[in-house]
Protein backbone atom coordinates (compact mmCIF):
# COMPACT_ATOMS: atom_id res chain seq x y z
CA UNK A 1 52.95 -22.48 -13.28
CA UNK A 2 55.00 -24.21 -10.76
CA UNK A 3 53.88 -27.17 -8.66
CA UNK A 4 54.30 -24.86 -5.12
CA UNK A 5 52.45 -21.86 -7.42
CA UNK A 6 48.99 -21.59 -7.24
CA UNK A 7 47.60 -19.03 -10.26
CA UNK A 8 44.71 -17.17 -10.10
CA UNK A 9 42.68 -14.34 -11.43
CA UNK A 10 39.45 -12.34 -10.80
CA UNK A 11 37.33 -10.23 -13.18
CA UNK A 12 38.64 -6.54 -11.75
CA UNK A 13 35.25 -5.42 -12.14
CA UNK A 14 33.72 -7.78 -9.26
CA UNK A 15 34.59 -8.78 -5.93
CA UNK A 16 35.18 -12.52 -5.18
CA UNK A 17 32.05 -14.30 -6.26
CA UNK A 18 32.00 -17.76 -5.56
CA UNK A 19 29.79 -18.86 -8.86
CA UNK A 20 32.86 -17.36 -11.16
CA UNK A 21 35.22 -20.01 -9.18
CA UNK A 22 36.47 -22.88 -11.21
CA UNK A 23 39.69 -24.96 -10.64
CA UNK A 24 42.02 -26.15 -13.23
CA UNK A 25 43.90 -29.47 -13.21
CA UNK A 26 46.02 -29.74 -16.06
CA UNK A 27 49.71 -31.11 -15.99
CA UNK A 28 50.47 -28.92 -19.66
CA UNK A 29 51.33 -25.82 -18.39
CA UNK A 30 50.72 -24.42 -21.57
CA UNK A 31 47.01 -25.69 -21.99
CA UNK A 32 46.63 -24.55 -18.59
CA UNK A 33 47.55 -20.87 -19.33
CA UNK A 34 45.42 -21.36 -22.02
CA UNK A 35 42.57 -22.05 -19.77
CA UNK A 36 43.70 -19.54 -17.55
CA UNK A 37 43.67 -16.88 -20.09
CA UNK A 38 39.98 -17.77 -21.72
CA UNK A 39 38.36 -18.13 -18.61
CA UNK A 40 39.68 -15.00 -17.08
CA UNK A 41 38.54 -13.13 -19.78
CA UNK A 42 35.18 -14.54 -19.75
CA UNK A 43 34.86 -12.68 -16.02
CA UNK A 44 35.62 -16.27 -14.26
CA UNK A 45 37.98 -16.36 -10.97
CA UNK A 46 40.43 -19.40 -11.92
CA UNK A 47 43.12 -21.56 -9.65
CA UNK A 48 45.04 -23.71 -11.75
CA UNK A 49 47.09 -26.25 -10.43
CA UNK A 50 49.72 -28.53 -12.69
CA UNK A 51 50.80 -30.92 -10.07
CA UNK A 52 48.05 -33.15 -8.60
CA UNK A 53 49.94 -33.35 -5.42
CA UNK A 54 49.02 -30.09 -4.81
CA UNK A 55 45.22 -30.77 -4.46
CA UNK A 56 44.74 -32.05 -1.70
CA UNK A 57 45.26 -29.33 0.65
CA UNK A 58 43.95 -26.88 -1.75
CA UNK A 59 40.67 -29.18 -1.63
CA UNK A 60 40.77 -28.92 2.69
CA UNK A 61 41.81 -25.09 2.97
CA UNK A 62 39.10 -23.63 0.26
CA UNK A 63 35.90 -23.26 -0.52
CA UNK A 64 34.41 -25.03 -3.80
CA UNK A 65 34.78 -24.44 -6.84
CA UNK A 66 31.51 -23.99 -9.23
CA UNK A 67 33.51 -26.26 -11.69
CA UNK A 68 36.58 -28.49 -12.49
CA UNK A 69 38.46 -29.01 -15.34
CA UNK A 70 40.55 -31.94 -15.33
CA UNK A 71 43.20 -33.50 -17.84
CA UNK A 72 43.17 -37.01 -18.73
CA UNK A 73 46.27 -37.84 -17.45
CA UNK A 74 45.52 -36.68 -13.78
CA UNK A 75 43.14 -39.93 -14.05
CA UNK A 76 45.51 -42.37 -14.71
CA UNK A 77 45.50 -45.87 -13.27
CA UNK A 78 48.28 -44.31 -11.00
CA UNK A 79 46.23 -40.93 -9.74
CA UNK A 80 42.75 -42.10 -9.29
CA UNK A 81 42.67 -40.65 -5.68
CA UNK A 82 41.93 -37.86 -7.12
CA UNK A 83 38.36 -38.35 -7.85
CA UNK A 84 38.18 -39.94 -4.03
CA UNK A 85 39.55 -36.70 -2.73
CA UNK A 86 36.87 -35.03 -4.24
CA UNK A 87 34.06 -36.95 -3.68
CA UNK A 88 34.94 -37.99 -0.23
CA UNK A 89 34.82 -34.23 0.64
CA UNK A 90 31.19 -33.12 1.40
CA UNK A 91 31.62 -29.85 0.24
CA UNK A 92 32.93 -30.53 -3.15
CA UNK A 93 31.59 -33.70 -3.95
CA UNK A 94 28.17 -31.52 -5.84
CA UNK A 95 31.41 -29.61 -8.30
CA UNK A 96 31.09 -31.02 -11.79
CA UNK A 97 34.17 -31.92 -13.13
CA UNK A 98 34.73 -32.02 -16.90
CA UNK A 99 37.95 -34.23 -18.28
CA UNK A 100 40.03 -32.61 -20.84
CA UNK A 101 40.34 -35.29 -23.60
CA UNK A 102 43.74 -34.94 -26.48
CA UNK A 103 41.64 -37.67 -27.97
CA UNK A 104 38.33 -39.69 -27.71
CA UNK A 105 39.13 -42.94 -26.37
CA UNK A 106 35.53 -44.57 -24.88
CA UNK A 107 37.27 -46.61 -22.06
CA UNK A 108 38.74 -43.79 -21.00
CA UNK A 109 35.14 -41.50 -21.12
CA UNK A 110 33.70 -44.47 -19.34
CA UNK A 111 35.84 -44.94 -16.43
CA UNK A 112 36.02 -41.20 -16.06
CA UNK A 113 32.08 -41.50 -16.09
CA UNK A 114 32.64 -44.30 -13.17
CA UNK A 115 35.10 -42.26 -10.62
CA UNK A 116 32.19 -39.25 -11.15
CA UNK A 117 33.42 -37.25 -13.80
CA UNK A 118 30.54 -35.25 -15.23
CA UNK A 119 31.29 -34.58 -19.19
CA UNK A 120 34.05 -34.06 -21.65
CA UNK A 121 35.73 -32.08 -23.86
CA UNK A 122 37.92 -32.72 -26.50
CA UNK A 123 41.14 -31.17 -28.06
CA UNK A 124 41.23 -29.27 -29.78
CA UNK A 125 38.31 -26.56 -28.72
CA UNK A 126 36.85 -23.62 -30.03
CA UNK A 127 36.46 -20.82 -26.87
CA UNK A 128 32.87 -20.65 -27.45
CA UNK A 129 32.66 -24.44 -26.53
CA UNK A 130 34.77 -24.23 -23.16
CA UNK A 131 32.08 -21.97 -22.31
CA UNK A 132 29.21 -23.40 -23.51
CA UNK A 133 30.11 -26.58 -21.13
CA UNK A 134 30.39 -24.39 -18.51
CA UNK A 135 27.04 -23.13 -19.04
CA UNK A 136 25.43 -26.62 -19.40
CA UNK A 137 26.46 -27.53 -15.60
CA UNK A 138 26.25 -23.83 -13.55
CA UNK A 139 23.22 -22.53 -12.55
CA UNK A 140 24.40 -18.65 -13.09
CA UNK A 141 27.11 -18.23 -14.90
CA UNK A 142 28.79 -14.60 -15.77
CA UNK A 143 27.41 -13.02 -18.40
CA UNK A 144 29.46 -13.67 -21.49
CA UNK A 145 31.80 -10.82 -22.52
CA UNK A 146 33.50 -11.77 -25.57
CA UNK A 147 32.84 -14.20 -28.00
CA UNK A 148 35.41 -16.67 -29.94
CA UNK A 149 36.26 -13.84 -32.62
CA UNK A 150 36.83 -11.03 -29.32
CA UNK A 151 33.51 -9.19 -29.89
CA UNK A 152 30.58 -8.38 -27.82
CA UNK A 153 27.84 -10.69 -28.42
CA UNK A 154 24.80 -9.20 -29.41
């Protein structure tokens, strides 16, 4: 995923539904296929982004997004105006955004907690969890359609 490249997917089986929509902010581009891949297959409809300059107009020219997932690093000392973009905008300033922690570091958690960031995860992550914290914040999420071992839930 390239900065000017916006990825996305939709569960084939449904039409665009806007409480499958979450956005992905994640400078790794391989954690971010990562999250692109799980939450595809879990019937989500993702946009990832890897370059926070990106957001902005993304933010402006699109609906919300049910949920965020953010990296640490987009919330750097440096790239705080992230969180103000968001919560400036009336429309998405409701979207729970979860931070995507390589390690627990309670400063960190607790200014995230202070710019509005709702929970977070850490790294390593079992699927199962990346959905269960989706779960926690949205109302009606897709039914689950695979489990962290690829089966059908019962």
């Amino acid at each position: 995923m390239h900065a000017e490249h916006v990825r996305s997917c939709m569960d084939a089986s449904s039409a665009a539904d806007v409480r499958r929509k979450i956005l992905i902010l994640e400078e790794d581009e391989y954690l971010a296929s990562l999250l692109y891949l799980l939450l595809c297959r879990e019937g989500f409809s993702i946009s990832a982004f890897t370059d926070p300059q990106d957001l902005q107009g993304y933010i402006t020219s699109h609906a919300p997004a049910r949920m965020i997932f953010v990296s640490h690093r987009w919330l750097r000392a440096e790239q705080p105006q992230i969180m103000e973009v968001l919560t400036r905008n009336p429309v998405w300033r409701t979207t729970p955004v979860v931070m995507l922690l390589n390690y627990f570091d309670l400063d960190l958690v607790e200014r995230a907690a202070a710019l509005g960031i709702s929970d977070h995860l850490l790294q390593p992550f079992e699927p199962d969890q990346l959905v269960d914290i989706i779960v926690k914040y949205l109302d009606n999420p897709p039914p689950r359609t695979c489990s962290a071992i690829g089966k059908r839930p019962a």
